[in-house]
CSV table of C-alpha atoms and ligand atoms in Angstrom, one decimal:
chain,number,residue,atom,x,y,z
A,199,MET,CA,0.0,0.0,0.0
A,200,ARG,CA,1.1,3.5,-0.8
A,201,ILE,CA,-0.3,6.9,0.0
A,202,GLU,CA,0.2,9.9,-2.4
A,203,GLU,CA,0.6,12.9,-0.2
A,204,ASP,CA,0.3,15.6,-2.9
A,205,LEU,CA,-2.9,17.6,-2.5
A,206,LYS,CA,-5.4,17.1,-5.3
A,207,LEU,CA,-8.0,19.7,-5.9
A,208,ASP,CA,-11.7,20.0,-7.0
A,209,TYR,CA,-13.2,23.0,-8.7
A,210,SER,CA,-14.6,24.1,-5.3
A,211,ASP,CA,-11.1,24.2,-3.8
A,212,VAL,CA,-10.0,27.2,-5.9
A,213,LEU,CA,-11.1,30.6,-7.3
A,214,PHE,CA,-9.6,32.6,-10.1
A,215,ARG,CA,-7.4,35.4,-8.8
A,216,PRO,CA,-8.6,38.6,-10.6
A,217,LYS,CA,-6.0,40.4,-12.7
A,218,ARG,CA,-5.6,43.9,-14.2
A,219,SER,CA,-7.2,43.9,-17.6
A,220,THR,CA,-7.4,46.1,-20.7
A,221,LEU,CA,-10.8,44.6,-21.8
A,222,ALA,CA,-13.5,47.2,-21.8
A,223,SER,CA,-16.4,44.8,-21.8
A,224,ARG,CA,-17.2,41.1,-21.6
A,225,LYS,CA,-18.8,41.4,-25.0
A,226,GLU,CA,-15.3,41.6,-26.4
A,227,VAL,CA,-14.4,38.1,-25.2
A,228,ASN,CA,-14.2,35.5,-28.0
A,229,LEU,CA,-15.2,32.0,-26.9
A,230,MET,CA,-14.7,30.3,-30.2
A,231,ARG,CA,-11.8,27.9,-30.6
A,232,THR,CA,-10.4,26.1,-33.6
A,233,TYR,CA,-8.8,22.7,-33.1
A,234,LYS,CA,-7.0,20.4,-35.5
A,235,PHE,CA,-7.1,16.8,-34.3
A,236,LYS,CA,-4.0,14.6,-34.0
A,237,TYR,CA,-5.0,11.5,-36.0
A,238,SER,CA,-8.1,12.5,-38.0
A,239,ASN,CA,-6.6,15.8,-39.1
A,240,ASN,CA,-10.1,17.2,-39.0
A,241,GLU,CA,-10.5,20.8,-38.1
A,242,TRP,CA,-13.3,21.9,-35.8
A,243,SER,CA,-14.4,25.4,-34.8
A,244,GLY,CA,-16.9,26.3,-32.2
A,245,ILE,CA,-17.5,26.9,-28.5
A,246,PRO,CA,-15.8,23.9,-26.9
A,247,ILE,CA,-18.6,22.9,-24.6
A,248,MET,CA,-20.2,19.4,-24.9
A,249,ALA,CA,-23.4,17.8,-23.9
A,250,ALA,CA,-22.8,14.4,-22.2
A,251,ASN,CA,-24.1,11.2,-23.8
A,252,MET,CA,-26.7,10.7,-21.1
A,253,ASP,CA,-30.4,10.2,-21.4
A,254,GLY,CA,-32.2,13.6,-21.5
A,255,VAL,CA,-29.0,15.4,-22.4
A,256,GLY,CA,-27.3,13.6,-25.3
A,257,GLU,CA,-30.4,13.9,-27.4
A,258,LEU,CA,-31.0,15.2,-31.0
A,259,GLY,CA,-33.2,18.1,-29.7
A,260,ILE,CA,-30.4,19.3,-27.5
A,261,ALA,CA,-27.9,18.8,-30.3
A,262,GLU,CA,-30.0,21.0,-32.6
A,263,LYS,CA,-29.9,23.9,-30.1
A,264,LEU,CA,-26.3,23.5,-29.0
A,265,SER,CA,-25.2,23.4,-32.6
A,266,ASN,CA,-26.6,26.9,-33.1
A,267,TYR,CA,-24.0,28.0,-30.6
A,268,GLY,CA,-21.3,25.8,-32.2
A,269,MET,CA,-21.3,23.4,-29.3
A,270,ILE,CA,-21.0,19.6,-29.6
A,271,THR,CA,-23.5,17.0,-28.4
A,272,CYS,CA,-22.4,13.4,-27.7
A,273,LEU,CA,-25.5,11.4,-28.6
A,274,THR,CA,-26.4,8.6,-26.3
A,275,LYS,CA,-25.5,5.0,-27.3
A,276,GLN,CA,-29.2,4.4,-28.1
A,277,HIS,CA,-28.9,6.6,-31.2
A,278,ASP,CA,-29.0,3.7,-33.7
A,279,ILE,CA,-29.7,4.0,-37.4
A,280,LYS,CA,-33.4,3.9,-36.9
A,281,LYS,CA,-33.4,6.8,-34.5
A,282,ILE,CA,-31.0,8.9,-36.6
A,283,LYS,CA,-33.1,8.3,-39.7
A,284,GLN,CA,-36.1,9.8,-38.0
A,285,PHE,CA,-34.3,13.1,-37.5
A,286,LYS,CA,-34.4,15.0,-40.7
A,287,LYS,CA,-32.0,17.8,-39.8
A,288,ILE,CA,-28.9,15.7,-39.3
A,289,LYS,CA,-27.1,17.3,-42.2
A,290,SER,CA,-27.3,20.8,-40.7
A,291,ILE,CA,-25.8,19.8,-37.3
A,292,TYR,CA,-23.4,17.0,-38.2
A,293,PRO,CA,-20.2,18.9,-37.5
A,294,ASN,CA,-21.3,19.2,-33.9
A,295,ILE,CA,-22.4,15.7,-33.0
A,296,ALA,CA,-20.6,12.6,-31.8
A,297,LEU,CA,-21.8,9.0,-32.0
A,298,SER,CA,-21.2,7.1,-28.8
A,299,ILE,CA,-20.4,3.5,-28.4
A,300,GLY,CA,-19.2,1.2,-25.6
A,301,ILE,CA,-16.9,-1.7,-26.3
A,302,LYS,CA,-19.4,-4.4,-27.1
A,303,LYS,CA,-19.5,-6.1,-30.4
A,304,GLU,CA,-23.1,-4.8,-31.0
A,305,ASP,CA,-21.8,-1.3,-30.5
A,306,PHE,CA,-19.3,-1.7,-33.3
A,307,GLU,CA,-21.9,-3.1,-35.6
A,308,ASN,CA,-24.4,-0.3,-34.8
A,309,LEU,CA,-21.7,2.2,-35.5
A,310,ASP,CA,-20.9,0.6,-38.8
A,311,LYS,CA,-24.5,0.8,-39.8
A,312,VAL,CA,-24.8,4.4,-39.0
A,313,LEU,CA,-21.6,5.4,-40.6
A,314,LYS,CA,-22.4,3.5,-43.8
A,315,GLU,CA,-25.3,5.9,-44.3
A,316,TYR,CA,-24.0,9.0,-42.5
A,317,ASN,CA,-20.4,8.9,-43.2
A,318,PHE,CA,-20.2,12.7,-42.9
A,319,ILE,CA,-20.4,12.4,-39.1
A,320,LYS,CA,-16.9,13.1,-37.8
A,321,PHE,CA,-16.8,12.5,-34.1
A,322,LEU,CA,-16.9,9.1,-32.4
A,323,CYS,CA,-17.1,8.8,-28.6
A,324,ILE,CA,-15.9,5.5,-27.1
A,325,ASP,CA,-17.1,5.7,-23.6
A,326,VAL,CA,-16.7,3.3,-20.7
A,327,ALA,CA,-16.9,4.0,-17.0
A,328,ASN,CA,-13.3,2.7,-16.5
A,329,GLY,CA,-10.9,3.4,-19.3
A,330,TYR,CA,-8.0,1.6,-17.6
A,331,SER,CA,-8.5,-1.9,-19.1
A,332,GLU,CA,-6.3,-3.4,-21.7
A,333,ARG,CA,-9.4,-4.5,-23.5
A,334,PHE,CA,-10.5,-0.8,-23.8
A,335,SER,CA,-7.2,0.3,-25.4
A,336,ALA,CA,-7.3,-2.7,-27.8
A,337,PHE,CA,-10.9,-1.8,-28.8
A,338,LEU,CA,-9.8,1.8,-29.3
A,339,LYS,CA,-7.0,0.6,-31.6
A,340,SER,CA,-9.4,-1.4,-33.7
A,341,VAL,CA,-11.7,1.5,-34.1
A,342,ARG,CA,-8.8,3.8,-35.0
A,343,ASP,CA,-7.7,1.2,-37.6
A,344,LYS,CA,-11.1,1.0,-39.1
A,345,TYR,CA,-11.9,4.7,-39.1
A,346,PRO,CA,-8.6,6.6,-39.7
A,347,THR,CA,-10.4,9.9,-40.6
A,348,LYS,CA,-12.8,10.0,-37.7
A,349,THR,CA,-12.0,12.2,-34.6
A,350,ILE,CA,-12.1,9.7,-31.8
A,351,ILE,CA,-12.9,10.7,-28.2
A,352,ALA,CA,-12.1,8.0,-25.6
A,353,GLY,CA,-12.4,7.7,-21.9
A,354,ASN,CA,-12.8,8.0,-19.0
A,355,VAL,CA,-9.5,8.2,-17.3
A,356,VAL,CA,-8.0,10.6,-14.7
A,357,THR,CA,-4.3,10.2,-14.8
A,358,ALA,CA,-1.5,11.3,-17.2
A,359,ASP,CA,-0.2,7.8,-17.8
A,360,MET,CA,-3.5,6.5,-19.1
A,361,THR,CA,-4.2,9.7,-21.0
A,362,GLN,CA,-1.0,9.0,-22.9
A,363,GLU,CA,-1.8,5.3,-23.3
A,364,LEU,CA,-5.2,6.2,-24.9
A,365,ILE,CA,-3.6,8.7,-27.2
A,366,LEU,CA,-1.0,6.2,-28.3
A,367,SER,CA,-3.8,3.8,-28.9
A,368,GLY,CA,-5.5,6.2,-31.3
A,369,ALA,CA,-7.6,8.7,-29.4
A,370,ASP,CA,-7.6,12.3,-30.7
A,371,ILE,CA,-9.4,13.5,-27.6
A,372,VAL,CA,-9.3,11.9,-24.1
A,373,LYS,CA,-12.2,12.2,-21.8
A,374,VAL,CA,-11.3,12.9,-18.2
A,375,GLY,CA,-13.3,12.3,-15.0
A,376,ILE,CA,-14.0,9.4,-12.7
A,377,GLY,CA,-16.5,10.0,-10.1
A,378,PRO,CA,-17.2,13.8,-10.1
A,379,GLY,CA,-20.5,13.6,-11.9
A,380,SER,CA,-23.8,15.0,-10.5
A,381,VAL,CA,-25.5,11.6,-10.6
A,382,CYS,CA,-22.5,9.4,-10.2
A,383,THR,CA,-22.1,7.1,-7.2
A,384,THR,CA,-18.8,5.5,-8.2
A,385,ARG,CA,-16.9,7.1,-5.3
A,386,ILE,CA,-19.4,5.8,-2.8
A,387,GLN,CA,-19.7,2.4,-4.3
A,388,THR,CA,-16.0,1.8,-5.0
A,389,GLY,CA,-14.0,4.4,-3.2
A,390,VAL,CA,-12.3,5.2,-6.6
A,391,GLY,CA,-11.8,8.7,-8.0
A,392,TYR,CA,-9.6,11.7,-8.5
A,393,PRO,CA,-10.4,15.3,-7.7
A,394,GLN,CA,-11.5,16.8,-10.9
A,395,LEU,CA,-9.5,20.0,-11.3
A,396,SER,CA,-6.2,18.2,-10.6
A,397,ALA,CA,-7.3,15.4,-13.0
A,398,VAL,CA,-7.9,18.1,-15.7
A,399,ILE,CA,-4.6,19.9,-15.1
A,400,GLU,CA,-2.6,16.7,-15.1
A,401,CYS,CA,-4.3,15.1,-18.1
A,402,ALA,CA,-4.4,18.3,-20.2
A,403,ASP,CA,-0.6,18.5,-19.7
A,404,ALA,CA,-0.2,14.9,-20.8
A,405,ALA,CA,-2.5,15.2,-23.8
A,406,HIS,CA,-1.0,18.5,-25.0
A,407,GLY,CA,2.5,17.1,-24.8
A,408,LEU,CA,1.4,14.5,-27.4
A,409,GLY,CA,-0.4,17.0,-29.6
A,410,ALA,CA,-3.8,15.7,-28.6
A,411,HIS,CA,-6.8,17.2,-26.8
A,412,MET,CA,-8.8,16.5,-23.7
A,413,ILE,CA,-12.3,16.9,-22.2
A,414,ALA,CA,-13.0,17.8,-18.6
A,415,ASP,CA,-16.0,15.6,-18.1
A,416,GLY,CA,-18.3,16.0,-15.1
A,417,GLY,CA,-18.4,17.8,-11.9
A,418,CYS,CA,-19.4,21.3,-13.1
A,419,THR,CA,-22.1,22.7,-10.8
A,420,CYS,CA,-22.2,26.3,-12.1
A,421,PRO,CA,-20.7,28.4,-14.9
A,422,GLY,CA,-17.7,29.3,-12.7
A,423,ASP,CA,-16.8,25.6,-12.6
A,424,VAL,CA,-16.9,25.4,-16.5
A,425,ALA,CA,-14.5,28.4,-16.6
A,426,LYS,CA,-12.3,26.7,-14.0
A,427,GLY,CA,-12.1,23.6,-16.3
A,428,PHE,CA,-10.9,25.8,-19.1
A,429,GLY,CA,-8.6,27.7,-16.8
A,430,GLY,CA,-7.1,24.3,-15.8
A,431,GLY,CA,-6.2,23.6,-19.4
A,432,ALA,CA,-9.2,21.7,-20.7
A,433,ASP,CA,-9.8,21.9,-24.4
A,434,PHE,CA,-13.5,21.0,-24.0
A,435,VAL,CA,-15.8,20.9,-21.0
A,436,MET,CA,-18.6,18.3,-20.9
A,437,LEU,CA,-21.8,18.9,-19.0
A,438,GLY,CA,-24.5,16.5,-17.9
A,439,GLY,CA,-26.5,17.8,-15.0
A,440,MET,CA,-26.2,21.4,-16.0
A,441,PHE,CA,-27.9,20.6,-19.3
A,442,ALA,CA,-30.6,18.4,-17.7
A,443,GLY,CA,-34.2,19.4,-17.1
A,444,HIS,CA,-34.9,21.2,-20.4
A,445,ASP,CA,-37.6,20.9,-23.0
A,446,GLU,CA,-35.2,19.8,-25.6
A,447,GLY,CA,-34.1,16.7,-23.6
A,448,LYS,CA,-37.6,15.3,-24.1
A,449,GLY,CA,-37.8,14.0,-20.5
A,450,LYS,CA,-41.2,13.4,-19.0
A,451,ILE,CA,-42.3,16.4,-16.9
A,452,VAL,CA,-43.8,15.4,-13.5
A,453,LYS,CA,-45.6,17.7,-11.2
A,454,SER,CA,-45.1,17.6,-7.4
A,455,SER,CA,-46.1,20.1,-4.7
A,456,GLY,CA,-46.9,22.7,-7.4
A,457,SER,CA,-43.5,22.5,-9.1
A,458,LYS,CA,-42.4,20.8,-12.3
A,459,PHE,CA,-39.6,18.3,-12.4
A,460,ILE,CA,-37.8,16.1,-15.0
A,461,GLU,CA,-36.3,12.8,-14.1
A,462,PHE,CA,-32.5,12.6,-14.6
A,463,TYR,CA,-30.3,9.6,-14.1
A,464,GLY,CA,-26.8,8.3,-14.4
A,465,SER,CA,-25.9,6.1,-17.3
A,466,SER,CA,-25.0,3.3,-14.9
A,467,SER,CA,-28.0,3.8,-12.6
A,468,ASP,CA,-30.7,1.2,-12.1
A,469,THR,CA,-33.1,3.3,-14.1
A,470,ALA,CA,-30.7,3.3,-17.1
A,471,ASN,CA,-30.0,-0.3,-16.8
A,472,ASN,CA,-33.6,-1.3,-16.6
A,473,LYS,CA,-34.5,0.9,-19.5
A,474,HIS,CA,-31.8,-0.1,-21.9
A,475,TYR,CA,-30.4,-3.4,-20.8
A,476,GLY,CA,-33.3,-5.2,-19.2
A,477,GLY,CA,-31.9,-4.7,-15.7
A,478,LEU,CA,-28.6,-4.8,-13.9
A,479,ALA,CA,-26.4,-7.9,-14.3
A,480,SER,CA,-26.2,-9.8,-10.9
A,481,TYR,CA,-22.4,-9.3,-10.5
A,482,ARG,CA,-22.7,-5.5,-10.9
A,483,SER,CA,-23.9,-2.8,-8.7
A,484,SER,CA,-25.5,0.5,-9.8
A,485,GLU,CA,-23.1,3.4,-9.9
A,486,GLY,CA,-25.5,6.1,-10.7
A,487,ARG,CA,-28.3,8.0,-9.1
A,488,THR,CA,-31.8,8.8,-10.2
A,489,VAL,CA,-32.9,12.3,-9.3
A,490,ARG,CA,-35.6,14.8,-10.1
A,491,VAL,CA,-34.3,18.0,-11.7
A,492,LYS,CA,-36.3,21.2,-11.5
A,493,TYR,CA,-37.9,21.8,-14.9
A,494,ARG,CA,-36.0,24.6,-16.6
A,495,GLY,CA,-37.8,25.3,-19.8
A,496,LYS,CA,-35.8,26.1,-22.9
A,497,ILE,CA,-32.1,25.4,-22.9
A,498,ASP,CA,-31.2,28.7,-24.5
A,499,ASN,CA,-31.4,30.5,-21.2
A,500,THR,CA,-29.1,28.0,-19.5
A,501,ILE,CA,-26.6,28.2,-22.4
A,502,GLN,CA,-26.6,32.0,-22.3
A,503,ASN,CA,-26.1,32.0,-18.6
A,504,ILE,CA,-23.1,29.6,-18.9
A,505,LEU,CA,-21.5,31.6,-21.7
A,506,GLY,CA,-22.1,34.9,-19.9
A,507,GLY,CA,-20.3,33.5,-16.8
A,508,ILE,CA,-17.3,32.3,-18.9
A,509,ARG,CA,-17.0,35.6,-20.7
A,510,SER,CA,-17.0,37.3,-17.3
A,511,SER,CA,-14.3,35.0,-15.9
A,512,CYS,CA,-12.2,35.9,-18.9
A,513,THR,CA,-12.6,39.7,-18.3
A,514,TYR,CA,-11.8,39.2,-14.6
A,515,VAL,CA,-8.4,37.6,-15.4
A,516,GLY,CA,-7.7,39.7,-18.5
A,517,ALA,CA,-8.1,37.0,-21.1
A,518,PRO,CA,-9.4,38.5,-24.4
A,519,SER,CA,-10.4,35.0,-25.6
A,520,LEU,CA,-11.1,31.6,-24.2
A,521,LYS,CA,-7.9,30.5,-25.8
A,522,GLN,CA,-6.0,32.7,-23.5
A,523,LEU,CA,-7.9,31.9,-20.3
A,524,SER,CA,-5.6,29.1,-19.2
A,525,LYS,CA,-2.5,31.3,-19.7
A,526,CYS,CA,-4.1,34.1,-17.7
A,527,THR,CA,-5.2,31.8,-14.9
A,528,THR,CA,-3.8,31.9,-11.4
A,529,PHE,CA,-5.9,29.8,-9.0
A,530,VAL,CA,-6.0,30.6,-5.3
A,531,ARG,CA,-6.8,27.8,-3.0
A,532,VAL,CA,-9.8,28.5,-0.8
A,533,THR,CA,-11.6,26.9,2.1
A,534,ASN,CA,-14.8,28.7,1.3
A,535,GLN,CA,-15.9,29.1,-2.3
A,536,PHE,CA,-19.0,31.4,-1.7
A,537,ASN,CA,-21.4,32.7,0.8
A,538,ARG,CA,-24.2,30.2,1.4
A,539,THR,CA,-26.5,32.3,3.6
A,540,PHE,CA,-29.5,32.2,1.3
A,541,VAL,CA,-28.5,29.0,-0.6
A,542,ASP,CA,-29.3,26.0,1.6
B,723,LIG,P1,-22.2,16.1,-14.6
B,723,LIG,O1,-22.0,17.2,-15.6
B,723,LIG,O2,-23.6,15.7,-14.5
B,723,LIG,O3,-21.6,16.4,-13.3
B,723,LIG,O4,-21.4,14.8,-15.1
B,723,LIG,C1,-21.6,14.2,-16.3
B,723,LIG,C2,-20.8,13.0,-16.5
B,723,LIG,O5,-21.0,12.0,-15.4
B,723,LIG,C3,-21.0,12.2,-17.7
B,723,LIG,O6,-20.4,12.7,-18.9
B,723,LIG,C4,-20.4,10.8,-17.4
B,723,LIG,O7,-19.0,10.8,-17.5
B,723,LIG,C5,-20.6,10.7,-15.9
B,723,LIG,N1,-21.8,9.8,-15.6
B,723,LIG,C6,-23.0,9.8,-16.2
B,723,LIG,N2,-23.8,8.8,-15.6
B,723,LIG,C7,-23.0,8.2,-14.7
B,723,LIG,C8,-23.2,7.1,-13.8
B,723,LIG,O8,-24.3,6.5,-13.8
B,723,LIG,N3,-22.2,6.7,-13.1
B,723,LIG,C9,-21.0,7.4,-13.1
B,723,LIG,N4,-20.0,6.9,-12.4
B,723,LIG,N5,-20.7,8.4,-13.9
B,723,LIG,C10,-21.7,8.8,-14.7
C-alpha cells in the first residue's frame, strides 16, 4: 500500500485570482476555438462545450440547439440507425455531433451501420466508466484502424499515464473524469476517483504534450466551474447535470407540490440499466443515481447563462479570448468558495 501525499483539488477548492485587464467589456471576449485533431486531421471550430451522452442530455433536440452555438453533443448510445433516420436535420448539425459507443460487439456493428449511411459524421465517442483496461485500449486501436479519418474521443481516465496510453492507442481526444458527476455514485460504491480539477490539469498537460486534446467531463455545478475547467487547461468541458431538465431533452415532466420536475439519471443507474439493458447484471452494482431536476424550460437561457459566466471569468483575469484563459489563470486555494446564507 502507498499513499500519495500531494494535495489534489476539486473545482470548489479554488477561485480565479482577478488580474488587471485592458478589456472594456465582456462582449469583447471571444469564446470560439479552432482545433485540429492529432489523427483524424479534421479541423473543428466552435465553442468547446459538450453535452454528455446521457439520457435527457445527449439527445438530438439538445444537439439542434447546441449546434446553433457551435457546441457539440455526444449522442447517447441508443442513437442507432433507426433513431437517426427519424431526425431530418442531421445534415445541418453533423459537425457538432458525436456518435457514442461502448466496447461491445453490437456497439461496433451499430456504429458501422450508422456510418455507412451517415459517413459525414466526424466524431466518435468510445465511452466506458473505467478506461483503464487493456481491453479498452485494444478496442480503441481497432476503431482507429477501421476509421482513420474520424475524430475519436475515448475515456474515461483521470491520470497522465493513461491519457498518454489512450492517445498512443489512437484517441484524438481523451475524456477525463472518474467519479465527479452529478448523478455518479462511483466514489461511494467503489472508493475510486480523483479530484476533478487536478485530473484536468494533469491530463491536459499529458494530452497537449502529445499534440492531442482532452475533455473535462463531469463535476461542473455552475458556470464558474466550467470556466475553471478551461482555466485548468481543458480543451472541452462536458456537461450532464447542467444541461438536464430542459424541454429539448424530451424527458417526462412530472408535477409535485406545485412545481415541475424532470427525471434525470446516471448512465449506470438502475433506471438506465432497466430501460436499456433489461436490468442490472447480478455481478454488478449500480453506480448512478436517479434524481428529479427542476424543470428549466428552454435550454437557450441556460446556455446564455453559462456563456455569460465564462465571458465574465475571462474579463476578470484579463483574457481576451477563451484560448488565453488558461494562460491568464492563477488559481488561489480557498476553504470557502462562496457565501451560502441564502442557498441551503
Ligand atoms: P455532470 O456534468 O452531471 O456532473 O457529469 C456528467 C458525467 O457524469 C458524464 O459525462 C459521465 O462521464 C458521468 N456519468 C454519467 N452517468 C454516470 C453514472 O451512472 N455513473 C458514473 N460513475 N458516472 C456517470
